[in-house]
Coordinates of C-alpha atoms and ligand atoms in Angstrom, one line a residue:
X1 CA 41.3 -8.3 8.3
X2 CA 38.4 -9.1 10.6
X3 CA 35.0 -9.1 9.0
X4 CA 32.2 -7.0 10.7
X5 CA 29.9 -9.5 12.4
X6 CA 27.1 -8.7 14.8
X7 CA 23.5 -9.3 15.6
X8 CA 20.9 -6.8 14.5
X9 CA 17.3 -6.3 15.7
X10 CA 16.4 -6.6 12.0
X11 CA 17.1 -10.4 12.0
X12 CA 13.8 -11.0 13.8
X13 CA 11.9 -8.9 11.2
X14 CA 10.5 -10.5 8.1
X15 CA 11.8 -9.5 4.7
X16 CA 9.6 -7.0 2.7
X17 CA 7.4 -9.5 1.0
X18 CA 6.3 -7.3 -1.9
X19 CA 9.9 -7.0 -2.9
X20 CA 10.4 -10.7 -2.6
X21 CA 7.4 -11.4 -4.8
X22 CA 8.6 -8.5 -7.1
X23 CA 11.9 -10.2 -7.7
X24 CA 10.2 -13.5 -8.7
X25 CA 7.9 -11.6 -11.0
X26 CA 10.9 -10.0 -12.8
X27 CA 12.2 -13.5 -13.4
X28 CA 9.0 -14.5 -15.3
X29 CA 8.2 -11.8 -17.9
X30 CA 4.5 -11.4 -18.6
X31 CA 3.4 -12.3 -15.0
X32 CA 0.2 -10.5 -14.0
X33 CA 0.5 -9.2 -10.5
X34 CA -2.2 -9.6 -8.0
X35 CA 0.5 -8.9 -5.4
X36 CA 1.0 -5.2 -4.7
X37 CA -1.6 -3.1 -3.1
X38 CA -1.8 -0.2 -5.6
X39 CA -4.5 1.5 -7.5
X40 CA -4.6 1.7 -11.3
X41 CA -4.9 5.5 -11.5
X42 CA -2.5 8.4 -10.8
X43 CA -2.9 11.7 -9.0
X44 CA -5.5 14.4 -10.1
X45 CA -4.1 16.5 -13.0
X46 CA -4.6 19.6 -10.9
X47 CA -2.1 18.3 -8.3
X48 CA 0.5 17.7 -11.0
X49 CA 0.0 21.1 -12.4
X50 CA 0.6 22.9 -9.1
X51 CA 3.7 20.7 -8.5
X52 CA 5.1 21.8 -11.9
X53 CA 4.5 25.5 -10.9
X54 CA 6.1 24.9 -7.4
X55 CA 9.4 24.0 -9.0
X56 CA 10.0 27.7 -9.6
X57 CA 9.4 28.7 -6.0
X58 CA 12.6 28.8 -4.0
X59 CA 10.7 27.7 -0.8
X60 CA 10.1 24.3 -2.5
X61 CA 13.8 23.6 -2.2
X62 CA 14.4 24.4 1.5
X63 CA 13.4 22.8 4.8
X64 CA 9.9 23.8 5.9
X65 CA 7.7 23.2 9.0
X66 CA 8.4 19.9 10.6
X67 CA 4.8 18.9 11.2
X68 CA 3.8 19.8 7.7
X69 CA 2.9 22.9 5.8
X70 CA 0.1 25.1 7.3
X71 CA -1.8 24.9 4.0
X72 CA -1.8 21.1 4.1
X73 CA -2.6 20.9 7.8
X74 CA -5.6 23.2 7.2
X75 CA -6.8 21.0 4.3
X76 CA -6.4 17.9 6.4
X77 CA -8.3 19.4 9.3
X78 CA -11.1 20.4 7.0
X79 CA -11.3 16.9 5.5
X80 CA -11.3 15.3 9.0
X81 CA -14.2 17.4 10.0
X82 CA -16.2 16.8 6.8
X83 CA -15.4 13.1 6.1
X84 CA -14.6 11.7 9.5
X85 CA -16.4 13.7 12.1
X86 CA -13.1 14.4 13.7
X87 CA -12.7 17.8 15.2
X88 CA -9.1 18.7 15.5
X89 CA -9.6 21.1 18.4
X90 CA -7.6 21.8 21.5
X91 CA -6.1 18.5 22.6
X92 CA -5.3 17.1 19.2
X93 CA -2.3 17.5 16.8
X94 CA -1.8 16.7 13.2
X95 CA 1.5 15.7 11.6
X96 CA 2.1 15.1 8.0
X97 CA 4.4 12.1 7.3
X98 CA 6.0 10.5 4.3
X99 CA 3.2 8.0 3.9
X100 CA 0.9 6.1 6.3
X101 CA 3.7 3.6 7.1
X102 CA 5.8 6.3 8.6
X103 CA 2.8 7.6 10.6
X104 CA 2.5 4.1 12.2
X105 CA 6.2 4.0 13.0
X106 CA 5.9 7.4 14.6
X107 CA 3.0 6.3 16.7
X108 CA 4.7 3.1 17.9
X109 CA 7.9 4.9 18.8
X110 CA 6.0 7.6 20.6
X111 CA 3.9 5.3 22.8
X112 CA 6.1 2.4 23.7
X113 CA 9.3 1.4 25.4
X114 CA 11.2 -1.8 24.5
X115 CA 9.5 -4.8 25.9
X116 CA 6.0 -3.5 25.5
X117 CA 3.4 -5.2 23.4
X118 CA 0.9 -4.0 20.8
X119 CA -2.2 -6.0 19.9
X120 CA -2.6 -6.9 16.2
X121 CA -5.6 -8.8 15.0
X122 CA -4.5 -11.5 12.5
X123 CA -4.2 -11.4 9.6
X124 CA -2.3 -8.1 10.0
X125 CA -0.7 -5.6 7.7
X126 CA 2.9 -6.9 7.6
X127 CA 4.6 -3.5 8.0
X128 CA 2.7 -3.0 11.3
X129 CA 4.3 -6.1 12.8
X130 CA 7.7 -5.1 11.3
X131 CA 7.5 -1.6 12.9
X132 CA 6.5 -3.1 16.3
X133 CA 9.4 -5.5 16.3
X134 CA 11.9 -2.8 15.2
X135 CA 10.8 -0.7 18.2
X136 CA 11.9 -3.6 20.5
X137 CA 8.2 -4.5 21.2
X138 CA 6.2 -7.6 20.6
X139 CA 3.2 -7.9 18.3
X140 CA 0.6 -9.6 20.4
X141 CA -1.3 -11.6 17.7
X142 CA -5.0 -12.1 18.3
X143 CA -7.1 -14.2 16.0
X144 CA -10.1 -12.9 14.0
X145 CA -13.2 -15.0 13.2
X146 CA -13.9 -17.0 10.1
X147 CA -15.0 -13.8 8.3
X148 CA -11.9 -11.9 9.5
X149 CA -14.0 -9.8 11.8
X150 CA -12.7 -8.7 15.2
X151 CA -13.0 -11.2 18.1
X152 CA -13.7 -8.8 21.0
X153 CA -13.3 -11.5 23.7
X154 CA -10.0 -12.6 22.3
X155 CA -8.8 -9.0 22.2
X156 CA -9.9 -8.4 25.8
X157 CA -8.2 -11.5 27.0
X158 CA -5.0 -10.5 25.2
X159 CA -4.4 -7.3 27.1
X160 CA -1.4 -7.6 29.5
X161 CA 0.2 -5.1 31.8
X162 CA 2.7 -4.5 28.9
X163 CA 0.1 -3.8 26.3
X164 CA 0.2 -0.2 25.0
X165 CA -2.2 -0.2 22.1
X166 CA -4.7 -2.1 20.0
X167 CA -4.4 -1.6 16.2
X168 CA -7.4 -1.8 13.9
X169 CA -7.3 -1.5 10.1
X170 CA -10.7 -0.9 8.5
X171 CA -11.3 -1.4 5.6
X172 CA -8.7 -4.0 6.1
X173 CA -5.5 -5.0 4.4
X174 CA -5.1 -7.9 3.7
X175 CA -8.7 -9.2 4.1
X176 CA -10.9 -6.5 2.7
X177 CA -13.1 -6.8 5.8
X178 CA -14.9 -3.6 7.0
X179 CA -15.5 -3.6 10.7
X180 CA -18.9 -2.5 11.9
X181 CA -19.2 0.7 14.0
X182 CA -20.1 -1.3 17.1
X183 CA -17.0 -3.4 17.0
X184 CA -14.8 -0.3 16.7
X185 CA -16.7 1.4 19.5
X186 CA -16.0 -1.6 21.7
X187 CA -12.3 -1.6 20.9
X188 CA -12.1 2.1 21.5
X189 CA -14.0 1.8 24.9
X190 CA -11.7 -1.1 25.9
X191 CA -8.7 1.1 25.2
X192 CA -10.2 3.9 27.3
X193 CA -11.0 1.5 30.2
X194 CA -7.5 -0.1 30.2
X195 CA -5.4 3.0 29.5
X196 CA -4.4 1.9 26.0
X197 CA -4.1 3.7 22.7
X198 CA -6.4 2.8 19.8
X199 CA -4.3 3.1 16.6
X200 CA -6.8 3.3 13.8
X201 CA -5.4 2.9 10.2
X202 CA -7.9 4.3 7.8
X203 CA -5.9 4.5 4.5
X204 CA -8.7 2.6 2.7
X205 CA -11.5 4.8 4.1
X206 CA -13.1 5.6 0.7
X207 CA -12.9 2.1 -0.6
X208 CA -16.2 0.4 0.5
X209 CA -18.7 -1.5 -1.5
X210 CA -22.4 -2.3 -1.2
X211 CA -23.8 -1.5 2.2
X212 CA -20.4 -1.3 4.0
X213 CA -19.6 2.0 5.6
X214 CA -16.3 3.3 7.0
X215 CA -16.4 4.9 10.4
X216 CA -13.6 6.7 12.2
X217 CA -13.1 5.8 15.9
X218 CA -11.6 9.2 16.4
X219 CA -15.1 10.7 16.0
X220 CA -16.5 8.7 19.0
X221 CA -17.4 10.7 22.1
X222 CA -14.5 10.6 24.6
X223 CA -12.1 9.0 22.0
X224 CA -9.8 11.9 21.5
X225 CA -7.4 11.4 24.4
X226 CA -6.5 7.8 23.5
X227 CA -7.0 7.6 19.7
X228 CA -4.4 7.9 17.0
X229 CA -5.9 8.0 13.5
X230 CA -3.6 7.3 10.5
X231 CA -4.3 8.1 6.9
X232 CA -2.6 8.5 3.6
X233 CA -3.1 9.9 0.1
X234 CA -1.4 6.9 -1.5
X235 CA -4.5 5.0 -2.4
X236 CA -7.3 7.6 -2.4
X237 CA -5.4 10.0 -4.8
X238 CA -3.1 7.6 -6.6
X239 CA -0.3 9.3 -4.7
X240 CA 1.8 6.3 -3.6
X241 CA 5.1 7.7 -5.1
X242 CA 4.6 11.2 -3.6
X243 CA 4.7 9.8 0.0
X244 CA 2.2 11.8 1.9
X245 CA 0.4 10.4 4.9
X246 CA -0.8 12.0 8.1
X247 CA -1.7 11.2 11.7
X248 CA -4.0 12.8 14.3
X249 CA -3.1 12.2 17.9
X250 CA -3.6 13.5 21.4
X251 CA -1.3 16.5 22.1
X252 CA 0.2 14.6 25.0
X253 CA 2.2 12.8 22.2
X254 CA 3.2 15.9 20.4
X255 CA 6.7 16.2 21.7
X256 CA 7.5 12.5 21.2
X257 CA 6.2 12.6 17.6
X258 CA 8.1 15.8 16.9
X259 CA 11.3 14.1 18.0
X260 CA 10.8 11.1 15.7
X261 CA 9.7 13.3 12.8
X262 CA 12.7 15.6 13.2
X263 CA 15.1 12.7 13.3
X264 CA 13.8 10.6 10.4
X265 CA 12.2 13.1 8.1
X266 CA 13.0 16.7 9.3
X267 CA 10.0 17.8 7.3
X268 CA 7.7 16.2 4.7
X269 CA 8.7 16.6 1.1
X270 CA 7.7 20.2 0.2
X271 CA 6.7 19.6 -3.4
X272 CA 4.6 16.6 -2.5
X273 CA 2.8 18.6 0.1
X274 CA 2.0 21.3 -2.4
X275 CA 0.5 18.6 -4.7
X276 CA -1.3 17.1 -1.8
X277 CA -3.2 20.3 -1.0
X278 CA -4.4 20.5 -4.6
X279 CA -5.4 16.8 -4.6
X280 CA -7.4 17.3 -1.3
X281 CA -9.1 20.3 -2.9
X282 CA -10.3 18.1 -5.7
X283 CA -11.6 15.9 -2.9
X284 CA -12.8 12.4 -2.4
X285 CA -15.1 12.5 -5.5
X286 CA -11.8 11.8 -7.4
X287 CA -11.5 8.4 -5.6
X288 CA -15.2 7.7 -5.5
X289 CA -15.4 8.0 -9.3
X290 CA -13.1 4.9 -9.5
X291 CA -15.3 2.8 -7.2
X292 CA -17.9 1.5 -9.7
X293 CA -15.1 0.1 -11.8
X294 CA -13.4 -1.4 -8.8
X295 CA -16.7 -2.8 -7.6
X296 CA -17.2 -4.5 -10.9
X297 CA -13.7 -5.9 -10.8
X298 CA -14.2 -7.1 -7.2
X299 CA -17.4 -8.9 -8.3
X300 CA -15.6 -10.7 -11.0
X301 CA -12.7 -11.6 -8.7
X302 CA -15.0 -12.9 -5.9
X303 CA -17.3 -14.9 -8.2
X304 CA -14.3 -16.5 -10.0
X305 CA -12.6 -17.4 -6.8
X306 CA -15.9 -18.7 -5.3
X307 CA -16.2 -21.1 -8.3
X308 CA -13.2 -22.9 -6.7
X309 CA -15.1 -23.9 -3.6
X310 CA -14.6 -26.3 -1.8
X311 CA -10.9 -26.2 -2.8
X312 CA -10.9 -22.5 -1.7
X313 CA -12.9 -20.4 0.8
X314 CA -13.4 -16.7 0.2
X315 CA -15.0 -14.8 3.1
X316 CA -16.8 -11.5 2.3
X317 CA -14.5 -8.6 1.3
X318 CA -16.5 -5.4 1.4
X319 CA -13.7 -2.8 1.4
X320 CA -10.2 -1.9 0.2
X321 CA -9.2 -3.9 -2.9
X322 CA -8.1 -7.2 -1.4
X323 CA -9.5 -10.6 -0.6
X324 CA -7.9 -13.2 1.5
X325 CA -8.3 -16.6 0.1
X326 CA -8.0 -19.8 2.0
X327 CA -6.8 -22.8 0.0
X328 CA -7.9 -26.0 1.7
X329 CA -4.7 -27.9 1.1
X330 CA -1.8 -28.8 3.3
X331 CA 0.8 -26.8 1.3
X332 CA 3.5 -24.3 2.0
X333 CA 2.0 -21.0 0.8
X334 CA 5.3 -19.4 -0.1
X335 CA 6.3 -22.4 -2.2
X336 CA 2.9 -22.4 -3.9
X337 CA 3.1 -18.6 -4.6
X338 CA 6.4 -19.2 -6.3
X339 CA 4.9 -22.0 -8.4
X340 CA 1.9 -19.8 -9.4
X341 CA 4.4 -17.3 -10.7
X342 CA 6.8 -19.7 -12.4
X343 CA 4.2 -22.1 -13.9
X344 CA 1.1 -19.9 -14.2
X345 CA 2.5 -16.3 -14.5
X346 CA 0.3 -14.9 -11.8
X347 CA 1.5 -13.4 -8.5
X348 CA -0.3 -13.3 -5.1
X349 CA 1.1 -12.8 -1.6
X350 CA 1.3 -15.8 0.8
X351 CA -0.7 -15.5 4.0
X352 CA 2.3 -16.1 6.2
X353 CA 3.4 -12.5 5.5
X354 CA 0.3 -11.4 7.3
X355 CA 0.8 -13.6 10.3
X356 CA -1.3 -16.5 9.3
X357 CA 0.6 -19.7 9.9
X358 CA -2.1 -22.3 10.3
X359 CA -3.1 -23.0 6.7
X360 CA -2.5 -22.1 3.1
X361 CA -3.8 -18.5 2.5
X362 CA -3.1 -15.9 -0.1
X363 CA -3.9 -12.2 -0.5
X364 CA -5.3 -11.3 -3.8
X365 CA -5.0 -7.5 -4.7
X366 CA -7.2 -6.3 -7.5
X367 CA -6.7 -2.5 -7.3
X368 CA -4.2 -2.3 -10.2
X369 CA -6.3 -4.4 -12.6
X370 CA -8.2 -3.0 -15.5
X371 CA -11.3 -4.6 -16.8
X372 CA -9.2 -6.0 -19.7
X373 CA -6.6 -7.7 -17.4
X374 CA -8.9 -8.9 -14.7
X375 CA -10.3 -11.9 -16.6
X376 CA -6.8 -13.0 -17.7
X377 CA -5.3 -12.5 -14.2
X378 CA -8.0 -14.2 -12.2
X379 CA -8.3 -16.9 -14.9
X380 CA -4.6 -17.7 -14.4
X381 CA -5.0 -17.8 -10.7
X382 CA -8.0 -20.1 -10.8
X383 CA -6.4 -22.5 -13.3
X384 CA -3.1 -22.4 -11.3
X385 CA -4.9 -23.2 -8.0
X386 CA -6.8 -26.1 -9.7
X387 CA -3.6 -27.4 -11.3
X388 CA -1.6 -27.3 -8.1
X389 CA -4.5 -28.5 -5.9
Ligands
PLP1 C1 -3.2 -0.8 6.0 C2 -2.2 0.1 5.3 N1 -1.7 1.1 6.0 C3 -0.7 1.9 5.5 C4 -0.3 1.7 4.3 C5 0.8 2.6 3.8 O1 0.7 3.3 2.7 P1 1.6 4.5 2.5 O2 2.9 4.4 3.3 O3 2.0 4.5 1.0 O4 0.8 5.7 2.8 C6 -0.7 0.7 3.5 C7 -0.2 0.4 2.1 O5 -0.4 -0.6 1.5 C8 -1.7 -0.2 4.0 O6 -2.2 -1.2 3.4

């Protein structure tokens, strides 16, 4: 019998790094994970209660509107107006997706054809590069500066006739950088001038510390026709397992997005949407209540890691729940991440997964830590880096 053998587009796509690190963690019981980007809290109790009640409703168990339930879309529109200054008026559409990752895939499939390129500032969120490659496009990697802020000149110079979009993620995964309004305005204006889309991933919008403020490019004057805003309940409402995200886009893309949605999801999970409406009614205060604790944990993480200078460099990280650590050694970061797990029982994600290939970098995620585990987790990382350094 002949074995099935062929090439697939997936060969060029990196393996899901969180699962790779997760497999290693399982081999070393007791490992503290600073790997996955999750929060330590779950959904608001009110959301769980309505989900319980929805089990008895026959509508929960059937296909519903493809773009999302009218109740959830109304709640999202209200939130966009209140928190983001985005008016979903004539000219814009909203689609609910199974998480923010799916919204990004929808956007890329809707705006590109194979052979196009999409500008990604490096370090990037790995699933963004993976989605671009799966669509038969090229991720056009553009460096950021030494504080992981956007380099506008580099972005400008990277635009080619095949460029379809510029992606920004603020607050950023993996760096924790928050981009100032002016930088986002310049990216948005560049997109307008060059006929590109600005894809703005805002899943960490509520997670800012100190003086840093989140701003939505979709709220800028004249931005609406070329701006796609992505969001998710995964982080803000501890909703990762419920898989609810959403996107706001110019209506010129509505048909294309409806085609992708119908093919891959048909409609968003109905029970998760019911829970999402209740969570959004509780509002961002639910998430903001967690911020003082996260800010304390971040302070501990940053000061412990900075104690490693000059072995390590840690630029400011004023948002999300990550920092992106440079280890000033000529080492293979994947190999070092493996040794940190096996020899020091602490997990971080190597920078290569985020497109950084010119040095030894790691993403440190602290959203899942409690005050009790932070000292132990960071202590292991600091000791491990010293020992391996
Ligand atoms: C920048 C960014 N966008 C999107 C997502 C997707 O989250 P979800 O698909 O759970 O909404 C994540 C998750 O880590 C993220 O970091």
